[in-house]
mmCIF file of C-alpha atoms in Angstrom:
data_model
loop_
_atom_site.group_PDB
_atom_site.id
_atom_site.type_symbol
_atom_site.label_atom_id
_atom_site.label_comp_id
_atom_site.label_asym_id
_atom_site.label_seq_id
_atom_site.Cartn_x
_atom_site.Cartn_y
_atom_site.Cartn_z
ATOM 1 C CA MET N 30 -17.855 -18.376 24.213
ATOM 2 C CA SER N 31 -18.758 -14.776 24.999
ATOM 3 C CA THR N 32 -21.633 -13.149 23.181
ATOM 4 C CA TYR N 33 -21.471 -9.580 24.418
ATOM 5 C CA GLY N 34 -22.143 -6.697 22.072
ATOM 6 C CA LEU N 35 -23.888 -3.421 21.400
ATOM 7 C CA ALA N 36 -26.640 -2.382 18.992
ATOM 8 C CA ILE N 37 -27.918 1.160 18.472
ATOM 9 C CA ILE N 38 -30.756 2.408 16.284
ATOM 10 C CA ALA N 39 -30.703 6.210 16.167
ATOM 11 C CA ASP N 40 -33.081 8.521 14.322
ATOM 12 C CA LEU N 41 -31.307 11.793 13.600
ATOM 13 C CA PRO N 42 -32.020 14.980 11.654
ATOM 14 C CA ASP N 43 -29.447 14.434 8.904
ATOM 15 C CA GLU N 44 -26.516 12.373 7.633
ATOM 16 C CA PRO N 45 -23.784 14.625 9.113
ATOM 17 C CA THR N 46 -25.319 14.070 12.565
ATOM 18 C CA ALA N 47 -25.269 10.307 11.939
ATOM 19 C CA HIS N 48 -21.553 10.521 11.133
ATOM 20 C CA GLN N 49 -21.032 12.644 14.262
ATOM 21 C CA LEU N 50 -22.653 9.939 16.395
ATOM 22 C CA LEU N 51 -20.591 7.202 14.767
ATOM 23 C CA THR N 52 -17.396 9.195 15.407
ATOM 24 C CA GLN N 53 -18.368 9.866 19.028
ATOM 25 C CA LEU N 54 -19.071 6.167 19.559
ATOM 26 C CA THR N 55 -15.702 5.065 18.208
ATOM 27 C CA THR N 56 -13.864 7.853 20.049
ATOM 28 C CA THR N 57 -15.549 7.107 23.382
ATOM 29 C CA LEU N 58 -15.396 3.307 23.264
ATOM 30 C CA THR N 59 -12.311 2.855 21.018
ATOM 31 C CA PRO N 60 -13.253 -0.475 19.388
ATOM 32 C CA ASP N 61 -10.599 -2.593 17.684
ATOM 33 C CA ASP N 62 -12.516 -2.352 14.399
ATOM 34 C CA ASP N 63 -15.107 0.058 13.043
ATOM 35 C CA PRO N 64 -18.556 -1.172 14.062
ATOM 36 C CA ASP N 65 -20.869 -2.405 11.328
ATOM 37 C CA HIS N 66 -23.292 0.374 10.501
ATOM 38 C CA ALA N 67 -25.830 1.584 7.969
ATOM 39 C CA ILE N 68 -27.105 5.105 7.340
ATOM 40 C CA THR N 69 -30.474 5.314 5.579
ATOM 41 C CA PRO N 70 -33.205 7.913 5.062
ATOM 42 C CA HIS N 71 -35.992 7.920 7.670
ATOM 43 C CA PRO N 72 -39.442 9.351 6.864
ATOM 44 C CA ASP N 73 -39.969 11.051 10.247
ATOM 45 C CA TYR N 74 -36.481 12.021 11.406
ATOM 46 C CA GLY N 75 -34.436 12.477 8.241
ATOM 47 C CA THR N 76 -31.769 9.814 8.842
ATOM 48 C CA ARG N 77 -31.516 6.476 10.639
ATOM 49 C CA LEU N 78 -28.180 5.128 11.846
ATOM 50 C CA ILE N 79 -28.031 1.440 12.747
ATOM 51 C CA ILE N 80 -24.909 0.249 14.542
ATOM 52 C CA ASN N 81 -24.042 -3.373 15.287
ATOM 53 C CA ALA N 82 -20.884 -3.817 17.340
ATOM 54 C CA PRO N 83 -20.268 -7.414 18.454
ATOM 55 C CA GLY N 84 -17.694 -7.586 21.219
ATOM 56 C CA LEU N 85 -18.205 -3.957 22.256
ATOM 57 C CA VAL N 86 -20.074 -2.673 25.318
ATOM 58 C CA ALA N 87 -21.076 0.882 26.235
ATOM 59 C CA ASN N 88 -20.056 0.379 29.861
ATOM 60 C CA HIS N 89 -22.490 3.107 31.030
ATOM 61 C CA GLN N 90 -20.968 5.681 28.654
ATOM 62 C CA GLU N 91 -24.070 6.270 26.518
ATOM 63 C CA HIS N 92 -24.421 9.828 27.825
ATOM 64 C CA ASP N 93 -20.906 10.623 26.557
ATOM 65 C CA ILE N 94 -21.595 8.953 23.210
ATOM 66 C CA PHE N 95 -24.760 11.005 22.651
ATOM 67 C CA THR N 96 -23.689 14.397 24.084
ATOM 68 C CA GLY N 97 -23.690 17.193 21.517
ATOM 69 C CA LEU N 98 -26.320 15.738 19.191
ATOM 70 C CA ALA N 99 -28.781 18.525 18.397
ATOM 71 C CA ALA N 100 -31.901 16.393 18.075
ATOM 72 C CA GLY N 101 -33.073 12.813 17.716
ATOM 73 C CA ARG N 102 -33.769 9.608 19.533
ATOM 74 C CA ALA N 103 -32.063 6.245 19.985
ATOM 75 C CA ILE N 104 -32.658 2.727 21.198
ATOM 76 C CA VAL N 105 -29.648 0.962 22.697
ATOM 77 C CA CYS N 106 -29.423 -2.752 23.367
ATOM 78 C CA GLU N 107 -26.363 -4.057 25.138
ATOM 79 C CA ASP N 108 -25.644 -7.726 25.705
ATOM 80 C CA GLY N 109 -23.359 -7.973 28.713
ATOM 81 C CA ASP N 110 -22.879 -11.732 28.254
ATOM 82 C CA GLU N 111 -23.207 -13.400 31.668
ATOM 83 C CA TYR N 112 -24.179 -10.028 33.204
ATOM 84 C CA GLY N 113 -27.458 -9.726 31.288
ATOM 85 C CA VAL N 114 -29.018 -7.401 28.747
ATOM 86 C CA THR N 115 -29.826 -3.691 28.938
ATOM 87 C CA PHE N 116 -32.439 -2.019 26.752
ATOM 88 C CA SER N 117 -32.548 1.775 26.893
ATOM 89 C CA ALA N 118 -34.153 4.655 25.027
ATOM 90 C CA TRP N 119 -32.611 8.099 24.674
ATOM 91 C CA GLN N 120 -33.845 11.469 23.515
ATOM 92 C CA PHE N 121 -31.504 14.224 22.270
ATOM 93 C CA HIS N 122 -32.369 17.911 22.464
ATOM 94 C CA ASN N 123 -30.019 20.890 22.090
ATOM 95 C CA GLY N 124 -26.910 18.768 22.656
ATOM 96 C CA THR N 125 -28.216 17.089 25.783
ATOM 97 C CA PRO N 126 -29.031 13.372 25.840
ATOM 98 C CA THR N 127 -31.675 12.138 28.261
ATOM 99 C CA CYS N 128 -32.247 8.490 29.107
ATOM 100 C CA ILE N 129 -36.017 8.096 29.187
ATOM 101 C CA TYR N 130 -36.245 4.314 29.628
ATOM 102 C CA ASN N 131 -33.750 1.724 30.874
ATOM 103 C CA ALA N 132 -34.617 -1.919 31.502
ATOM 104 C CA TYR N 133 -32.114 -4.486 32.737
ATOM 105 C CA VAL N 134 -32.505 -8.265 32.682
ATOM 106 C CA ASP N 135 -29.725 -10.056 34.513
ATOM 107 C CA ALA N 136 -28.506 -13.482 33.490
ATOM 108 C CA GLY N 137 -27.564 -14.797 36.892
ATOM 109 C CA ASP N 138 -24.551 -12.589 37.652
ATOM 110 C CA ARG N 139 -26.347 -9.361 38.589
ATOM 111 C CA ASP N 140 -24.368 -6.167 37.993
ATOM 112 C CA PRO N 141 -25.409 -3.816 40.840
ATOM 113 C CA ASP N 142 -24.273 -0.681 38.955
ATOM 114 C CA THR N 143 -26.394 -1.593 35.923
ATOM 115 C CA ALA N 144 -29.360 -2.608 38.088
ATOM 116 C CA ALA N 145 -29.224 0.756 39.892
ATOM 117 C CA ARG N 146 -29.743 2.562 36.568
ATOM 118 C CA THR N 147 -33.101 0.895 35.868
ATOM 119 C CA LEU N 148 -35.746 3.389 34.720
ATOM 120 C CA THR N 149 -39.064 1.669 34.019
ATOM 121 C CA GLY N 150 -42.688 1.990 35.051
ATOM 122 C CA THR N 151 -45.683 3.942 33.799
ATOM 123 C CA THR N 152 -43.999 7.328 33.320
ATOM 124 C CA ALA N 153 -40.930 5.923 31.541
ATOM 125 C CA ALA N 154 -43.031 3.641 29.318
ATOM 126 C CA THR N 155 -45.407 6.465 28.392
ATOM 127 C CA THR N 156 -42.536 8.851 27.610
ATOM 128 C CA LEU N 157 -40.885 6.260 25.358
ATOM 129 C CA ALA N 158 -44.164 5.380 23.642
ATOM 130 C CA THR N 159 -44.899 9.060 23.008
ATOM 131 C CA LEU N 160 -41.431 9.584 21.499
ATOM 132 C CA TYR N 161 -42.074 6.715 19.060
ATOM 133 C CA ASN N 162 -45.804 7.407 18.617
ATOM 134 C CA THR N 163 -46.841 3.957 19.808
ATOM 135 C CA ASN N 164 -48.688 2.174 22.623
ATOM 136 C CA PRO N 165 -46.878 1.966 26.017
ATOM 137 C CA GLN N 166 -48.662 -1.248 27.063
ATOM 138 C CA PRO N 167 -46.017 -3.717 25.744
ATOM 139 C CA LEU N 168 -43.362 -1.917 27.826
ATOM 140 C CA LEU N 169 -45.480 -2.215 30.954
#
């Protein structure tokens, strides 16, 4: 039984931007069904969008999903089933998404393309921790 899927937690300036992200996700990845999602107020960023999409993978298209968002941040977790798990953090500024952290844990069948995108270490951990106003040590 396959267990692949995608989860995104995005902090955005407002609800229309959350709907924009949801639309861009479904347009880019074209899932069979609308992903489960929740839009709630967030004390620091205005709005939080949580997306849970079992059976859907980003397939390295996160940049396309996030392009055009004026501001915000997101954590993406992708379960690639037998190919492992990817955990990444993104920052959005003036329509440009930037991946600031990307960790990959393979599950035996290493995906070389995913492994090549790894972005970890002191600088990446510190940048992510600063974005979320937390301690970088657990990431290191």
